[in-house]
CSV table of C-alpha atoms in Angstrom, one decimal:
chain,number,residue,atom,x,y,z
A,1,UNK,CA,8.0,182.1,65.7
A,2,UNK,CA,6.1,182.8,62.7
A,3,UNK,CA,2.8,182.5,64.7
A,4,UNK,CA,3.9,184.4,67.7
A,5,UNK,CA,5.0,187.4,65.3
A,6,UNK,CA,1.2,187.9,64.2
A,7,UNK,CA,-0.8,190.2,65.7
A,8,UNK,CA,-3.6,188.3,67.5
A,9,UNK,CA,-7.4,189.4,66.3
A,10,UNK,CA,-10.6,188.5,68.3
A,11,UNK,CA,-13.5,188.2,66.4
A,12,UNK,CA,-16.7,189.3,68.7
A,13,UNK,CA,-19.9,187.9,67.1
A,14,UNK,CA,-23.5,187.6,68.3
A,15,UNK,CA,-27.3,188.5,67.2
A,16,UNK,CA,-28.7,191.8,67.4
A,17,UNK,CA,-28.5,193.5,70.8
A,18,UNK,CA,-26.5,190.7,72.3
A,19,UNK,CA,-24.0,193.1,74.0
A,20,UNK,CA,-21.0,192.7,71.8
A,21,UNK,CA,-20.4,196.8,72.0
A,22,UNK,CA,-20.8,196.5,75.9
A,23,UNK,CA,-18.2,193.8,76.0
A,24,UNK,CA,-15.7,195.7,73.7
A,25,UNK,CA,-16.0,198.7,76.2
A,26,UNK,CA,-15.3,196.6,79.2
A,27,UNK,CA,-12.2,195.2,77.4
A,28,UNK,CA,-11.2,198.7,76.5
A,29,UNK,CA,-11.0,199.8,80.1
A,30,UNK,CA,-9.6,196.5,81.5
A,31,UNK,CA,-6.9,195.8,78.9
A,32,UNK,CA,-4.5,194.7,81.3
A,33,UNK,CA,-1.7,196.8,79.7
A,34,UNK,CA,-2.5,195.6,75.9
A,35,UNK,CA,-2.6,198.4,73.2
A,36,UNK,CA,-5.8,197.3,71.6
A,37,UNK,CA,-7.3,198.5,68.3
A,38,UNK,CA,-10.9,197.9,67.5
A,39,UNK,CA,-12.9,197.3,64.0
A,40,UNK,CA,-16.4,197.6,64.6
A,41,UNK,CA,-19.1,197.1,61.9
A,42,UNK,CA,-22.9,197.8,61.7
A,43,UNK,CA,-25.7,196.8,59.5
A,44,UNK,CA,-27.0,200.0,58.1
A,45,UNK,CA,-25.7,203.3,57.0
A,46,UNK,CA,-25.7,205.1,60.4
A,47,UNK,CA,-23.2,203.7,63.1
A,48,UNK,CA,-23.7,204.1,66.5
A,49,UNK,CA,-21.6,201.5,68.1
A,50,UNK,CA,-18.6,203.2,66.9
A,51,UNK,CA,-19.2,206.2,68.6
A,52,UNK,CA,-20.0,204.5,71.8
A,53,UNK,CA,-16.7,203.0,71.6
A,54,UNK,CA,-14.7,206.0,70.9
A,55,UNK,CA,-16.3,207.9,73.9
A,56,UNK,CA,-14.4,205.4,76.1
A,57,UNK,CA,-11.0,205.5,74.2
A,58,UNK,CA,-7.9,205.9,76.4
A,59,UNK,CA,-4.1,205.5,76.2
A,60,UNK,CA,-4.4,201.7,75.5
A,61,UNK,CA,-7.1,202.3,72.8
A,62,UNK,CA,-7.0,205.7,71.3
A,63,UNK,CA,-9.8,207.0,69.1
A,64,UNK,CA,-7.8,206.8,66.3
A,65,UNK,CA,-7.3,203.1,66.8
A,66,UNK,CA,-11.2,202.5,66.6
A,67,UNK,CA,-12.3,202.2,63.0
A,68,UNK,CA,-15.8,201.7,62.0
A,69,UNK,CA,-17.2,200.1,58.9
A,70,UNK,CA,-20.9,201.0,58.1
A,71,UNK,CA,-23.3,200.5,55.3
A,72,UNK,CA,-22.2,196.9,54.4
A,73,UNK,CA,-21.8,193.6,56.6
A,74,UNK,CA,-18.4,193.0,56.9
A,75,UNK,CA,-18.6,189.3,55.8
A,76,UNK,CA,-19.8,190.3,52.6
A,77,UNK,CA,-17.4,193.5,51.8
A,78,UNK,CA,-14.0,191.9,52.6
A,79,UNK,CA,-12.0,193.2,49.7
A,80,UNK,CA,-13.7,196.6,49.7
A,81,UNK,CA,-13.7,197.3,53.4
A,82,UNK,CA,-12.1,194.8,55.7
A,83,UNK,CA,-8.6,194.3,54.1
A,84,UNK,CA,-8.0,198.2,53.8
A,85,UNK,CA,-9.3,198.7,57.3
A,86,UNK,CA,-6.9,195.9,58.7
A,87,UNK,CA,-4.3,197.4,56.7
A,88,UNK,CA,-4.8,200.9,58.1
A,89,UNK,CA,-4.4,199.5,61.6
A,90,UNK,CA,-1.5,197.6,60.8
A,91,UNK,CA,0.2,200.9,59.2
A,92,UNK,CA,0.1,202.7,62.6
A,93,UNK,CA,3.4,203.7,64.0
A,94,UNK,CA,2.7,202.1,67.2
A,95,UNK,CA,1.1,198.7,66.1
A,96,UNK,CA,-1.6,197.3,68.4
A,97,UNK,CA,-0.8,194.2,70.4
A,98,UNK,CA,-4.4,192.8,69.8
A,99,UNK,CA,-7.3,193.7,67.6
A,100,UNK,CA,-10.9,193.2,68.2
A,101,UNK,CA,-13.3,192.9,65.6
A,102,UNK,CA,-17.1,193.6,66.5
A,103,UNK,CA,-19.0,191.9,63.5
A,104,UNK,CA,-22.6,193.3,62.7
A,105,UNK,CA,-25.3,191.4,64.4
A,106,UNK,CA,-26.2,189.9,61.1
A,107,UNK,CA,-22.7,188.6,60.2
A,108,UNK,CA,-21.7,185.3,59.5
A,109,UNK,CA,-18.0,184.9,61.1
A,110,UNK,CA,-16.9,182.1,58.8
A,111,UNK,CA,-16.5,184.3,55.6
A,112,UNK,CA,-14.8,186.8,57.8
A,113,UNK,CA,-12.4,184.0,59.0
A,114,UNK,CA,-11.5,183.1,55.3
A,115,UNK,CA,-10.5,186.3,54.7
A,116,UNK,CA,-7.5,185.9,57.1
A,117,UNK,CA,-5.9,184.0,54.2
A,118,UNK,CA,-5.8,186.7,51.9
A,119,UNK,CA,-2.1,187.5,50.9
A,120,UNK,CA,-2.1,191.1,51.9
A,121,UNK,CA,-2.6,190.0,55.8
A,122,UNK,CA,-2.2,186.4,56.2
A,123,UNK,CA,1.4,186.8,57.2
A,124,UNK,CA,0.8,189.5,59.8
A,125,UNK,CA,-2.6,188.6,61.7
A,126,UNK,CA,-4.2,185.4,63.1
A,127,UNK,CA,-7.4,184.7,64.7
A,128,UNK,CA,-6.8,184.4,68.5
A,129,UNK,CA,-10.3,183.3,68.8
A,130,UNK,CA,-14.0,183.6,67.9
A,131,UNK,CA,-16.1,185.0,70.8
A,132,UNK,CA,-20.2,184.2,70.3
A,133,UNK,CA,-22.5,186.3,72.4
A,134,UNK,CA,-26.0,185.1,73.0
A,135,UNK,CA,-28.6,187.0,75.0
A,136,UNK,CA,-29.6,184.4,77.6
A,137,UNK,CA,-33.0,185.8,78.2
A,138,UNK,CA,-33.7,185.8,74.5
A,139,UNK,CA,-32.4,182.2,73.7
A,140,UNK,CA,-34.1,180.8,76.9
A,141,UNK,CA,-37.2,181.9,75.4
A,142,UNK,CA,-36.7,180.7,71.7
A,143,UNK,CA,-36.4,184.1,70.4
A,144,UNK,CA,-33.7,183.4,68.0
A,145,UNK,CA,-36.3,182.2,65.8
A,146,UNK,CA,-39.9,183.8,65.4
A,147,UNK,CA,-41.5,180.4,66.6
A,148,UNK,CA,-38.9,177.4,67.3
A,149,UNK,CA,-41.6,175.1,68.5
A,150,UNK,CA,-43.3,175.3,65.3
A,151,UNK,CA,-40.2,175.2,63.2
A,152,UNK,CA,-39.3,172.1,65.2
A,153,UNK,CA,-42.6,170.3,64.8
A,154,UNK,CA,-42.4,170.9,60.9
A,155,UNK,CA,-38.9,169.7,60.7
A,156,UNK,CA,-39.8,166.5,62.5
A,157,UNK,CA,-42.9,165.7,60.5
A,158,UNK,CA,-40.8,165.8,57.3
A,159,UNK,CA,-37.3,165.5,57.6
A,160,UNK,CA,-36.7,166.3,53.8
A,161,UNK,CA,-37.7,169.9,54.3
A,162,UNK,CA,-35.7,172.8,55.8
A,163,UNK,CA,-38.0,175.0,57.5
A,164,UNK,CA,-35.1,177.0,59.2
A,165,UNK,CA,-35.6,180.9,59.5
A,166,UNK,CA,-32.9,183.6,58.6
A,167,UNK,CA,-32.8,184.2,62.3
A,168,UNK,CA,-31.8,180.6,63.3
A,169,UNK,CA,-29.5,180.1,60.4
A,170,UNK,CA,-27.5,183.5,61.6
A,171,UNK,CA,-27.7,182.2,65.2
A,172,UNK,CA,-26.5,178.5,64.4
A,173,UNK,CA,-23.6,179.8,62.2
A,174,UNK,CA,-22.3,182.2,65.0
A,175,UNK,CA,-22.4,179.4,67.5
A,176,UNK,CA,-20.9,176.8,65.2
A,177,UNK,CA,-17.7,179.0,64.8
A,178,UNK,CA,-17.3,180.2,68.3
A,179,UNK,CA,-14.5,179.2,70.5
A,180,UNK,CA,-16.3,180.8,73.6
A,181,UNK,CA,-19.7,181.5,74.2
A,182,UNK,CA,-20.8,184.4,76.5
A,183,UNK,CA,-24.3,184.0,77.7
A,184,UNK,CA,-25.0,187.8,78.3
A,185,UNK,CA,-27.5,189.7,80.6
A,186,UNK,CA,-27.6,186.6,82.6
A,187,UNK,CA,-28.9,188.5,85.5
A,188,UNK,CA,-32.2,188.9,83.6
A,189,UNK,CA,-32.8,185.4,83.2
A,190,UNK,CA,-32.6,183.4,86.7
A,191,UNK,CA,-30.9,179.9,87.0
A,192,UNK,CA,-33.8,177.8,85.3
A,193,UNK,CA,-33.6,180.1,82.3
A,194,UNK,CA,-29.8,180.3,82.2
A,195,UNK,CA,-29.9,176.5,82.2
A,196,UNK,CA,-32.4,176.5,79.4
A,197,UNK,CA,-30.2,178.7,77.3
A,198,UNK,CA,-27.2,176.3,77.7
A,199,UNK,CA,-29.3,173.5,76.5
A,200,UNK,CA,-30.6,175.5,73.6
A,201,UNK,CA,-26.9,176.6,72.8
A,202,UNK,CA,-25.5,173.1,73.3
A,203,UNK,CA,-27.7,171.4,70.9
A,204,UNK,CA,-26.6,173.9,68.0
A,205,UNK,CA,-23.0,173.2,68.7
A,206,UNK,CA,-21.1,171.1,66.2
A,207,UNK,CA,-18.2,170.8,68.7
A,208,UNK,CA,-17.5,171.4,72.1
A,209,UNK,CA,-16.2,175.0,72.9
A,210,UNK,CA,-13.7,176.0,75.3
A,211,UNK,CA,-16.1,177.8,77.7
A,212,UNK,CA,-19.6,178.7,78.1
A,213,UNK,CA,-19.8,181.7,80.6
A,214,UNK,CA,-22.7,183.7,82.0
A,215,UNK,CA,-21.6,187.4,81.8
A,216,UNK,CA,-23.5,190.5,83.1
A,217,UNK,CA,-22.7,194.1,81.6
A,218,UNK,CA,-19.7,192.6,79.6
A,219,UNK,CA,-17.6,191.9,82.6
A,220,UNK,CA,-15.4,189.3,81.9
A,221,UNK,CA,-11.6,189.0,82.4
A,222,UNK,CA,-9.8,189.8,79.5
A,223,UNK,CA,-7.2,187.2,80.2
A,224,UNK,CA,-10.2,184.3,79.9
A,225,UNK,CA,-11.3,185.4,76.2
A,226,UNK,CA,-8.2,187.1,74.8
A,227,UNK,CA,-4.8,185.0,74.5
A,228,UNK,CA,-6.7,181.7,73.0
A,229,UNK,CA,-4.1,181.3,69.8
A,230,UNK,CA,-7.1,179.3,68.3
A,231,UNK,CA,-5.7,180.2,64.8
A,232,UNK,CA,-9.2,179.8,63.9
A,233,UNK,CA,-8.5,180.5,60.0
A,234,UNK,CA,-6.7,177.1,59.9
A,235,UNK,CA,-9.3,175.4,61.5
A,236,UNK,CA,-12.4,176.1,59.2
A,237,UNK,CA,-13.4,172.7,58.6
A,238,UNK,CA,-14.3,172.2,62.3
A,239,UNK,CA,-16.7,175.4,62.1
A,240,UNK,CA,-19.6,174.4,59.7
A,241,UNK,CA,-22.0,176.9,58.3
A,242,UNK,CA,-25.3,176.8,56.4
A,243,UNK,CA,-23.4,178.5,53.7
A,244,UNK,CA,-20.7,176.3,53.1
A,245,UNK,CA,-20.2,175.6,49.6
A,246,UNK,CA,-21.7,179.1,48.5
A,247,UNK,CA,-19.2,181.5,46.6
A,248,UNK,CA,-20.9,184.3,48.2
A,249,UNK,CA,-24.1,185.5,50.4
A,250,UNK,CA,-26.5,188.2,50.7
A,251,UNK,CA,-28.3,189.6,53.7
A,252,UNK,CA,-31.6,190.4,51.6
A,253,UNK,CA,-33.4,188.7,54.3
A,254,UNK,CA,-32.9,191.9,56.7
A,255,UNK,CA,-33.5,195.7,56.4
A,256,UNK,CA,-32.7,199.0,58.0
A,257,UNK,CA,-34.6,202.1,58.5
A,258,UNK,CA,-32.8,205.5,59.5
A,259,UNK,CA,-35.6,207.8,60.9
A,260,UNK,CA,-34.7,211.4,62.0
A,261,UNK,CA,-36.9,213.6,64.1
A,262,UNK,CA,-36.9,216.8,66.4
A,263,UNK,CA,-36.3,217.1,70.0
A,264,UNK,CA,-38.5,214.6,72.1
A,265,UNK,CA,-40.3,216.0,75.1
A,266,UNK,CA,-41.4,212.8,76.7
A,267,UNK,CA,-38.9,209.7,76.8
A,268,UNK,CA,-41.2,207.6,78.1
A,269,UNK,CA,-43.7,207.9,75.1
A,270,UNK,CA,-40.8,207.3,72.7
A,271,UNK,CA,-39.9,204.0,74.6
A,272,UNK,CA,-43.6,203.1,74.3
A,273,UNK,CA,-43.6,203.9,70.6
A,274,UNK,CA,-40.5,201.6,70.1
A,275,UNK,CA,-42.0,198.6,72.2
A,276,UNK,CA,-45.2,199.0,70.2
A,277,UNK,CA,-43.0,198.8,66.7
A,278,UNK,CA,-41.5,195.6,68.2
A,279,UNK,CA,-44.7,194.2,68.6
A,280,UNK,CA,-46.6,195.2,65.7
A,281,UNK,CA,-44.0,195.7,63.1
A,282,UNK,CA,-41.7,193.2,64.3
A,283,UNK,CA,-38.8,195.5,64.5
A,284,UNK,CA,-35.8,193.4,66.0
A,285,UNK,CA,-33.4,196.2,67.1
A,286,UNK,CA,-33.4,200.1,67.5
A,287,UNK,CA,-30.5,202.1,68.3
A,288,UNK,CA,-29.6,205.8,68.1
A,289,UNK,CA,-29.3,209.3,69.9
A,290,UNK,CA,-32.2,211.3,71.0
A,291,UNK,CA,-32.3,215.1,71.9
A,292,UNK,CA,-34.4,215.4,74.6
A,293,UNK,CA,-35.9,218.9,75.4
A,294,UNK,CA,-34.3,221.0,78.0
A,295,UNK,CA,-31.4,218.5,78.3
A,296,UNK,CA,-27.9,219.5,77.7
A,297,UNK,CA,-26.8,215.7,77.1
A,298,UNK,CA,-27.7,213.3,74.5
A,299,UNK,CA,-29.8,210.1,75.1
A,300,UNK,CA,-28.6,206.7,73.9
A,301,UNK,CA,-31.5,204.6,73.2
A,302,UNK,CA,-31.3,200.9,72.5
A,303,UNK,CA,-33.6,198.2,72.1
A,304,UNK,CA,-33.8,194.2,71.7
A,305,UNK,CA,-37.5,193.6,70.8
A,306,UNK,CA,-39.5,195.1,73.5
A,307,UNK,CA,-36.8,195.4,75.8
A,308,UNK,CA,-35.7,199.2,75.8
A,309,UNK,CA,-32.7,200.7,77.5
A,310,UNK,CA,-31.5,204.3,77.7
A,311,UNK,CA,-29.1,206.5,79.2
A,312,UNK,CA,-27.7,210.1,78.8
A,313,UNK,CA,-24.1,209.5,77.9
A,314,UNK,CA,-22.4,213.0,76.9
A,315,UNK,CA,-23.1,216.5,76.1
A,316,UNK,CA,-24.2,217.1,72.8
A,317,UNK,CA,-21.5,219.8,72.6
A,318,UNK,CA,-21.1,221.6,69.2
A,319,UNK,CA,-23.0,218.5,67.5
A,320,UNK,CA,-26.4,219.3,66.0
A,321,UNK,CA,-29.3,218.5,68.4
A,322,UNK,CA,-31.3,216.0,66.2
A,323,UNK,CA,-32.8,212.8,67.1
A,324,UNK,CA,-31.8,209.6,64.7
A,325,UNK,CA,-32.8,206.0,65.3
A,326,UNK,CA,-31.6,202.9,63.2
A,327,UNK,CA,-34.5,200.3,63.2
A,328,UNK,CA,-33.5,196.6,61.9
A,329,UNK,CA,-35.9,193.8,60.9
A,330,UNK,CA,-36.5,191.2,58.7
A,331,UNK,CA,-37.2,192.1,55.1
A,332,UNK,CA,-40.6,191.7,54.5
A,333,UNK,CA,-41.6,193.2,58.0
A,334,UNK,CA,-39.9,196.5,57.4
A,335,UNK,CA,-42.4,199.1,56.5
A,336,UNK,CA,-40.9,202.2,56.4
A,337,UNK,CA,-44.2,204.4,56.4
A,338,UNK,CA,-45.5,202.3,59.0
A,339,UNK,CA,-42.5,202.8,61.4
A,340,UNK,CA,-42.3,206.5,60.9
A,341,UNK,CA,-46.0,206.6,61.5
A,342,UNK,CA,-45.4,204.4,64.7
A,343,UNK,CA,-42.6,207.1,65.9
A,344,UNK,CA,-45.1,210.1,65.0
A,345,UNK,CA,-42.6,211.5,62.1
């Protein structure tokens, strides 16, 4: 009965642009009567995902139940950010039936799971499950590492050397911690690519997961991924990490740049600039809102590598009409001056 009294928490992890926010949007609008709360964490000082989720808040997940943690990776700021945020949600007059945590694309899930043993919260919440999202097209092409073929060749040549990149470590830690893996954007990869992605992920699994499912636009039945009762905080030994044994870790391998600029007249030109930055400056992810000249609605712009998506999401209303993009890449690749020049600002 003690376990049943705890509020279940689902941790949604996955690399940059894998579709975590899209999945949570779907869960909010298809909650099957559950009262939800969402804790969303982003890398960088400007939050975009939290605002996207608040735009689809409803009676089962009101806007006040969507808490955003920006400017700090949740797995590194447990005491300062995570514990107070959870306590804030648990203090609501009407407590949620289920809490969803969207980690940043750079977060390592295992340190977060350890936080569930903190005295302040361990008797009140439990990790119902860890859902890892992987972009099927990217994984099939090996883009979770800059050059996976070369990395494997080097490792094969000298088994005493560790040539793994920060990107591959993040990917492997997220997969190793998962109860379910969702292969997102499965419609972009084809049957052969989907099998290649499954094989690549299976090779990194320390144990069998409950399910590995292809997903398009986050459309998965909430009954499939919520209610797993995994109690993952009690199962840490089966979820190995590259950082096991370390007291703490940092994310100095990655950096972000926030760029503000005036209204944009040509959306296609901006898309081309973002794609060029991905090629020439190795920008991994870009996301933000764009003010388009002559348009009353704001443009939501998101990219993963050279794949750029955009859509008008809502009127600007009383908000200041300003364009703002957050761009994320590996630390040594991020050149703020070159990025600004590439965007023409």
